[in-house]
Amino acid sequence: MDEYYLGEYQNYIDGVWQSPKSGALMEVRCPGNGAVVSRVPDSGKEDIDAAVACAKRAFEQEDWAFQPRLRSSVLYQWAQAMRQHLNPLARALSLETGKPIAEALFEVNGAIGYLEYYASATRTLFGGSTAVDKNSLSVLCREPVGVVAGITPWNYPITLLMRDLASALAAGNTIIIKPAEQTTACTFEVVKLLELVPSMPKGVVNAVSGRGAAAGNALVEHSDVDMVSFTGGVETGKKIMKTGADTMKKLSLELGGKSPNIIFADANLDKALPFAIKAIFTNAGQLCTVGSRLVIEESIADTFLARMKTEVEKLKLGFGLNEDTQMGPVISEKQMQKILGYIEDGLQTGELVTGGRRVTENGLDSGFFIAPTIIKNPAHDSRVVQEEIFGPVLVVETFRTEEEAVSLANGTIYGLAGAVWSKDIDKAMRVARKLRTGSAWVNCYNKLFPECETGGYKQSGVDRAGGVEGLMKYTEVKHLCVDFA
Ligand code: NAD
């Protein structure tokens, strides 16, 4: 299995690769076949202190903070380096997460898209001016926040890394990245490409690997970290909000979801069907915006589900690097057991349409594979309907009226995304406007672009990522007043 070993990694601090002070390493295994894929630093507070000191120094030198043209050029060069290394990056990503290689390639390209978008946007950071009275002028300037900690999850580790990193850097901040424990190697492979970008000033980008409770928490507690940009689960987000309060940090929290995909009887069902399948089973359901609740008009539910079952049962599960694999494993044994527990809970009140079990046939017994699962009409207040599962499990709820559809769709603590399908555009727009979600798609699903914001209403988060808002959140607004009396 040595062919799957990516190597032993070090932290990247002040432009130098270095071992954690304790020397401790964590072993990372591929969730598809159990092979050891990397050994990565199990860093502690002292490593975080060193990285924060470098990021602070780099920020205060101002070579970076006040040079948008340099930032633009550096971000473009990094994007180019990533494009030249597309295949090895996608391979590392697939090995660490188990995701199909085609999805891994798509993800790396997505990350390049963020870099290129923010490489341009950095030259458009605008402020404003106000003529407050005859002898003074108020200028509103955008300035970087300072030292940012970027804490990322494992499910889309390269795209989400760049969604944070590219925008934080574009705004002129310096950064310390703390990747998820499971996906350090692919993250660090992206950082390594900075060797091809010599004009990037040292200390602007730092990357420290470690556990959330140790390295992650040390970043959130640190008094010299001005902002934490976190993408991950709601419970971790709440902890970070509480800890960050002690030093009054600026926070951006991109959290979980339980997103409704509403299909009316008058929708184009031939178009809706593949979208509904992809909406939930992409990345084995491990995507924050997955359409994990199908909210469907009662009159078409049985025929639509019969068609869905036929298609879903054709999905080929397998090892991510096999070209014909359409769905990979879930990330860990612990997560697999958790998902199987949710399925059991759902079947107390709901009806199994397909799936509902671990898959071990055809050599999949050393990975964590779960059959794509659909459960019809579990109780609305059951855990399987109310909680984010983060696995290949779709729950189906049926409705009779437009009001009922909206009420079911909005009936969880989450508000990340949602979709409406209908050929009646008045009705579709009415419902889309009523969704309490940061993204609302009409007659499509999961259309995400670097140019457009995503983020959560309710407990799905604070602030937005992507687009202009995703850049501005990394800035402070300064009121500069000139008196010429
Ligand atoms: P997680 O919350 O367990 O971990 C995310 C990151 O936080 C990891 O790097 C982890 O090490 C770190 N962390 C954990 N505890 C910490 C602490 N106390 N202090 C500081 N850092 C800590 O999430 P996960 O399992 O990696 O990712 C899955 C979750 O992420 C899902 O809920 C998913 O919906 C969410 N997510 C949201 C978005 C979005 O854009 N809204 C995108 C992707 C994933």
PDB file of C-alpha atoms in Angstrom, residues 246-422:
ATOM      1  CA  ASP A 246     -12.491  36.857  25.380  1.00  0.00           C
ATOM      2  CA  THR A 247     -10.308  38.767  22.923  1.00  0.00           C
ATOM      3  CA  MET A 248     -13.260  40.289  21.006  1.00  0.00           C
ATOM      4  CA  LYS A 249     -12.181  38.697  17.738  1.00  0.00           C
ATOM      5  CA  LYS A 250     -13.816  39.374  14.448  1.00  0.00           C
ATOM      6  CA  LEU A 251     -15.461  36.107  13.389  1.00  0.00           C
ATOM      7  CA  SER A 252     -16.665  34.595  10.167  1.00  0.00           C
ATOM      8  CA  LEU A 253     -18.493  31.299  10.679  1.00  0.00           C
ATOM      9  CA  GLU A 254     -19.550  29.092   7.762  1.00  0.00           C
ATOM     10  CA  LEU A 255     -21.402  26.195   9.358  1.00  0.00           C
ATOM     11  CA  GLY A 256     -23.648  23.222   8.643  1.00  0.00           C
ATOM     12  CA  GLY A 257     -27.019  22.825   6.964  1.00  0.00           C
ATOM     13  CA  LYS A 258     -30.079  20.659   6.410  1.00  0.00           C
ATOM     14  CA  SER A 259     -31.132  22.106   3.119  1.00  0.00           C
ATOM     15  CA  PRO A 260     -34.580  21.598   1.555  1.00  0.00           C
ATOM     16  CA  ASN A 261     -35.003  20.801  -2.124  1.00  0.00           C
ATOM     17  CA  ILE A 262     -38.675  21.622  -2.851  1.00  0.00           C
ATOM     18  CA  ILE A 263     -40.248  20.002  -5.915  1.00  0.00           C
ATOM     19  CA  PHE A 264     -43.730  21.022  -7.043  1.00  0.00           C
ATOM     20  CA  ALA A 265     -45.843  18.739  -9.251  1.00  0.00           C
ATOM     21  CA  ASP A 266     -45.612  21.236 -12.121  1.00  0.00           C
ATOM     22  CA  ALA A 267     -41.783  21.140 -12.248  1.00  0.00           C
ATOM     23  CA  ASN A 268     -39.713  19.806 -15.126  1.00  0.00           C
ATOM     24  CA  LEU A 269     -39.255  16.447 -13.419  1.00  0.00           C
ATOM     25  CA  ASP A 270     -36.816  15.094 -15.998  1.00  0.00           C
ATOM     26  CA  LYS A 271     -34.485  17.966 -15.128  1.00  0.00           C
ATOM     27  CA  ALA A 272     -35.194  17.829 -11.385  1.00  0.00           C
ATOM     28  CA  LEU A 273     -34.398  14.110 -11.056  1.00  0.00           C
ATOM     29  CA  PRO A 274     -30.612  14.133 -11.742  1.00  0.00           C
ATOM     30  CA  PHE A 275     -30.255  17.368  -9.757  1.00  0.00           C
ATOM     31  CA  ALA A 276     -32.052  15.861  -6.748  1.00  0.00           C
ATOM     32  CA  ILE A 277     -29.733  12.839  -6.843  1.00  0.00           C
ATOM     33  CA  LYS A 278     -26.574  14.895  -7.214  1.00  0.00           C
ATOM     34  CA  ALA A 279     -27.797  17.372  -4.605  1.00  0.00           C
ATOM     35  CA  ILE A 280     -27.538  14.728  -1.889  1.00  0.00           C
ATOM     36  CA  PHE A 281     -25.137  12.033  -3.070  1.00  0.00           C
ATOM     37  CA  THR A 282     -22.262  14.253  -4.296  1.00  0.00           C
ATOM     38  CA  ASN A 283     -19.220  13.598  -2.100  1.00  0.00           C
ATOM     39  CA  ALA A 284     -21.250  10.876  -0.314  1.00  0.00           C
ATOM     40  CA  GLY A 285     -23.502  13.565   1.157  1.00  0.00           C
ATOM     41  CA  GLN A 286     -20.579  15.328   2.834  1.00  0.00           C
ATOM     42  CA  LEU A 287     -21.181  18.840   1.558  1.00  0.00           C
ATOM     43  CA  CYS A 288     -22.530  21.695   3.665  1.00  0.00           C
ATOM     44  CA  THR A 289     -25.185  22.664   1.099  1.00  0.00           C
ATOM     45  CA  VAL A 290     -26.396  19.127   0.236  1.00  0.00           C
ATOM     46  CA  GLY A 291     -30.099  18.891  -0.527  1.00  0.00           C
ATOM     47  CA  SER A 292     -30.616  16.451   2.324  1.00  0.00           C
ATOM     48  CA  ARG A 293     -34.390  17.040   2.611  1.00  0.00           C
ATOM     49  CA  LEU A 294     -36.512  16.409  -0.446  1.00  0.00           C
ATOM     50  CA  VAL A 295     -39.751  18.324   0.118  1.00  0.00           C
ATOM     51  CA  ILE A 296     -42.036  17.055  -2.624  1.00  0.00           C
ATOM     52  CA  GLU A 297     -45.677  17.547  -3.609  1.00  0.00           C
ATOM     53  CA  GLU A 298     -47.639  14.501  -2.466  1.00  0.00           C
ATOM     54  CA  SER A 299     -49.291  13.802  -5.838  1.00  0.00           C
ATOM     55  CA  ILE A 300     -45.959  13.058  -7.563  1.00  0.00           C
ATOM     56  CA  ALA A 301     -43.942  11.686  -4.635  1.00  0.00           C
ATOM     57  CA  ASP A 302     -44.321   7.949  -5.292  1.00  0.00           C
ATOM     58  CA  THR A 303     -43.554   8.075  -9.029  1.00  0.00           C
ATOM     59  CA  PHE A 304     -40.631  10.459  -8.518  1.00  0.00           C
ATOM     60  CA  LEU A 305     -39.158   8.292  -5.742  1.00  0.00           C
ATOM     61  CA  ALA A 306     -39.520   5.137  -7.863  1.00  0.00           C
ATOM     62  CA  ARG A 307     -37.494   6.826 -10.625  1.00  0.00           C
ATOM     63  CA  MET A 308     -34.988   8.097  -8.110  1.00  0.00           C
ATOM     64  CA  LYS A 309     -34.551   4.628  -6.567  1.00  0.00           C
ATOM     65  CA  THR A 310     -33.795   3.092  -9.994  1.00  0.00           C
ATOM     66  CA  GLU A 311     -31.111   5.699 -10.745  1.00  0.00           C
ATOM     67  CA  VAL A 312     -29.574   5.764  -7.267  1.00  0.00           C
ATOM     68  CA  GLU A 313     -29.148   1.988  -7.198  1.00  0.00           C
ATOM     69  CA  LYS A 314     -26.979   2.285 -10.326  1.00  0.00           C
ATOM     70  CA  LEU A 315     -24.425   4.556  -8.580  1.00  0.00           C
ATOM     71  CA  LYS A 316     -21.042   2.829  -8.493  1.00  0.00           C
ATOM     72  CA  LEU A 317     -19.403   2.926  -5.082  1.00  0.00           C
ATOM     73  CA  GLY A 318     -15.644   2.444  -4.905  1.00  0.00           C
ATOM     74  CA  PHE A 319     -12.101   3.567  -4.248  1.00  0.00           C
ATOM     75  CA  GLY A 320     -11.646   7.220  -5.207  1.00  0.00           C
ATOM     76  CA  LEU A 321      -8.735   6.691  -7.593  1.00  0.00           C
ATOM     77  CA  ASN A 322     -10.708   4.219  -9.760  1.00  0.00           C
ATOM     78  CA  GLU A 323     -11.932   6.195 -12.763  1.00  0.00           C
ATOM     79  CA  ASP A 324     -15.390   4.564 -12.765  1.00  0.00           C
ATOM     80  CA  THR A 325     -16.173   5.327  -9.099  1.00  0.00           C
ATOM     81  CA  GLN A 326     -19.190   7.619  -8.697  1.00  0.00           C
ATOM     82  CA  MET A 327     -19.466   7.677  -4.902  1.00  0.00           C
ATOM     83  CA  GLY A 328     -16.714   7.185  -2.344  1.00  0.00           C
ATOM     84  CA  PRO A 329     -16.722   6.318   1.362  1.00  0.00           C
ATOM     85  CA  VAL A 330     -17.602   8.525   4.297  1.00  0.00           C
ATOM     86  CA  ILE A 331     -14.630  10.054   6.096  1.00  0.00           C
ATOM     87  CA  SER A 332     -14.165   7.715   9.091  1.00  0.00           C
ATOM     88  CA  GLU A 333     -15.467   4.706  10.945  1.00  0.00           C
ATOM     89  CA  LYS A 334     -16.840   6.991  13.675  1.00  0.00           C
ATOM     90  CA  GLN A 335     -18.772   9.007  11.098  1.00  0.00           C
ATOM     91  CA  MET A 336     -20.034   5.801   9.449  1.00  0.00           C
ATOM     92  CA  GLN A 337     -21.398   4.509  12.762  1.00  0.00           C
ATOM     93  CA  LYS A 338     -23.023   7.881  13.431  1.00  0.00           C
ATOM     94  CA  ILE A 339     -24.738   7.818  10.029  1.00  0.00           C
ATOM     95  CA  LEU A 340     -25.965   4.239  10.519  1.00  0.00           C
ATOM     96  CA  GLY A 341     -27.421   5.421  13.848  1.00  0.00           C
ATOM     97  CA  TYR A 342     -29.322   8.213  12.060  1.00  0.00           C
ATOM     98  CA  ILE A 343     -30.694   5.699   9.545  1.00  0.00           C
ATOM     99  CA  GLU A 344     -31.911   3.488  12.383  1.00  0.00           C
ATOM    100  CA  ASP A 345     -33.565   6.507  13.981  1.00  0.00           C
ATOM    101  CA  GLY A 346     -35.248   7.480  10.702  1.00  0.00           C
ATOM    102  CA  LEU A 347     -36.679   4.014  10.205  1.00  0.00           C
ATOM    103  CA  GLN A 348     -38.531   4.216  13.550  1.00  0.00           C
ATOM    104  CA  THR A 349     -41.118   6.407  11.834  1.00  0.00           C
ATOM    105  CA  GLY A 350     -40.124   6.494   8.136  1.00  0.00           C
ATOM    106  CA  GLU A 351     -40.176   4.030   5.265  1.00  0.00           C
ATOM    107  CA  LEU A 352     -36.941   2.828   3.593  1.00  0.00           C
ATOM    108  CA  VAL A 353     -36.983   3.507  -0.158  1.00  0.00           C
ATOM    109  CA  THR A 354     -33.429   2.304  -0.832  1.00  0.00           C
ATOM    110  CA  GLY A 355     -30.051   1.758   0.866  1.00  0.00           C
ATOM    111  CA  GLY A 356     -29.970   1.804   4.644  1.00  0.00           C
ATOM    112  CA  ARG A 357     -26.802  -0.260   5.170  1.00  0.00           C
ATOM    113  CA  ARG A 358     -23.020  -0.397   5.125  1.00  0.00           C
ATOM    114  CA  VAL A 359     -21.578  -1.776   1.866  1.00  0.00           C
ATOM    115  CA  THR A 360     -18.713  -4.305   2.169  1.00  0.00           C
ATOM    116  CA  GLU A 361     -19.050  -6.334  -1.059  1.00  0.00           C
ATOM    117  CA  ASN A 362     -16.610  -6.200  -3.991  1.00  0.00           C
ATOM    118  CA  GLY A 363     -13.545  -5.428  -1.893  1.00  0.00           C
ATOM    119  CA  LEU A 364     -15.087  -2.469  -0.064  1.00  0.00           C
ATOM    120  CA  ASP A 365     -14.811  -4.069   3.375  1.00  0.00           C
ATOM    121  CA  SER A 366     -11.684  -2.108   4.351  1.00  0.00           C
ATOM    122  CA  GLY A 367     -13.393   1.247   3.676  1.00  0.00           C
ATOM    123  CA  PHE A 368     -16.359   3.099   5.171  1.00  0.00           C
ATOM    124  CA  PHE A 369     -18.999   2.807   2.477  1.00  0.00           C
ATOM    125  CA  ILE A 370     -22.717   3.407   3.000  1.00  0.00           C
ATOM    126  CA  ALA A 371     -25.315   2.656   0.334  1.00  0.00           C
ATOM    127  CA  PRO A 372     -27.099   5.781  -0.913  1.00  0.00           C
ATOM    128  CA  THR A 373     -30.124   5.885   1.345  1.00  0.00           C
ATOM    129  CA  ILE A 374     -33.609   7.386   0.959  1.00  0.00           C
ATOM    130  CA  ILE A 375     -36.135   7.439   3.807  1.00  0.00           C
ATOM    131  CA  LYS A 376     -39.704   8.555   3.130  1.00  0.00           C
ATOM    132  CA  ASN A 377     -41.796  10.508   5.613  1.00  0.00           C
ATOM    133  CA  PRO A 378     -39.940  10.117   8.910  1.00  0.00           C
ATOM    134  CA  ALA A 379     -41.534  12.278  11.638  1.00  0.00           C
ATOM    135  CA  HIS A 380     -40.747  15.967  11.078  1.00  0.00           C
ATOM    136  CA  ASP A 381     -39.389  16.294  14.614  1.00  0.00           C
ATOM    137  CA  SER A 382     -37.137  13.207  14.358  1.00  0.00           C
ATOM    138  CA  ARG A 383     -33.342  13.594  14.491  1.00  0.00           C
ATOM    139  CA  VAL A 384     -32.972  12.334  10.940  1.00  0.00           C
ATOM    140  CA  VAL A 385     -35.049  15.283   9.677  1.00  0.00           C
ATOM    141  CA  GLN A 386     -33.819  17.932  12.096  1.00  0.00           C
ATOM    142  CA  GLU A 387     -30.061  17.293  12.344  1.00  0.00           C
ATOM    143  CA  GLU A 388     -27.248  17.494   9.811  1.00  0.00           C
ATOM    144  CA  ILE A 389     -26.163  13.899   9.074  1.00  0.00           C
ATOM    145  CA  PHE A 390     -23.260  14.631   6.729  1.00  0.00           C
ATOM    146  CA  GLY A 391     -23.613  11.360   4.858  1.00  0.00           C
ATOM    147  CA  PRO A 392     -25.520   9.823   1.909  1.00  0.00           C
ATOM    148  CA  VAL A 393     -28.948   9.927   3.532  1.00  0.00           C
ATOM    149  CA  LEU A 394     -31.930  11.717   1.990  1.00  0.00           C
ATOM    150  CA  VAL A 395     -35.130  12.245   3.941  1.00  0.00           C
ATOM    151  CA  VAL A 396     -38.328  12.880   2.012  1.00  0.00           C
ATOM    152  CA  GLU A 397     -41.243  14.937   3.298  1.00  0.00           C
ATOM    153  CA  THR A 398     -44.455  15.431   1.324  1.00  0.00           C
ATOM    154  CA  PHE A 399     -46.756  18.478   1.163  1.00  0.00           C
ATOM    155  CA  ARG A 400     -50.096  19.482  -0.341  1.00  0.00           C
ATOM    156  CA  THR A 401     -49.988  23.288  -0.330  1.00  0.00           C
ATOM    157  CA  GLU A 402     -47.423  25.994  -1.040  1.00  0.00           C
ATOM    158  CA  GLU A 403     -47.655  27.203   2.595  1.00  0.00           C
ATOM    159  CA  GLU A 404     -46.991  23.703   3.886  1.00  0.00           C
ATOM    160  CA  ALA A 405     -43.927  23.395   1.614  1.00  0.00           C
ATOM    161  CA  VAL A 406     -42.478  26.663   2.988  1.00  0.00           C
ATOM    162  CA  SER A 407     -43.217  25.716   6.565  1.00  0.00           C
ATOM    163  CA  LEU A 408     -41.515  22.292   6.219  1.00  0.00           C
ATOM    164  CA  ALA A 409     -38.560  23.844   4.374  1.00  0.00           C
ATOM    165  CA  ASN A 410     -37.956  26.449   7.092  1.00  0.00           C
ATOM    166  CA  GLY A 411     -38.637  24.031   9.931  1.00  0.00           C
ATOM    167  CA  THR A 412     -35.099  23.363  11.211  1.00  0.00           C
ATOM    168  CA  ILE A 413     -32.446  25.373  13.072  1.00  0.00           C
ATOM    169  CA  TYR A 414     -30.415  25.640   9.847  1.00  0.00           C
ATOM    170  CA  GLY A 415     -30.596  28.147   7.002  1.00  0.00           C
ATOM    171  CA  LEU A 416     -27.722  27.509   4.639  1.00  0.00           C
ATOM    172  CA  ALA A 417     -29.360  26.750   1.280  1.00  0.00           C
ATOM    173  CA  GLY A 418     -32.495  25.550  -0.456  1.00  0.00           C
ATOM    174  CA  ALA A 419     -34.077  25.096  -3.871  1.00  0.00           C
ATOM    175  CA  VAL A 420     -37.489  25.326  -5.526  1.00  0.00           C
ATOM    176  CA  TRP A 421     -38.592  23.504  -8.664  1.00  0.00           C
ATOM    177  CA  SER A 422     -41.670  24.674 -10.617  1.00  0.00           C
TER     178      SER A 422
END
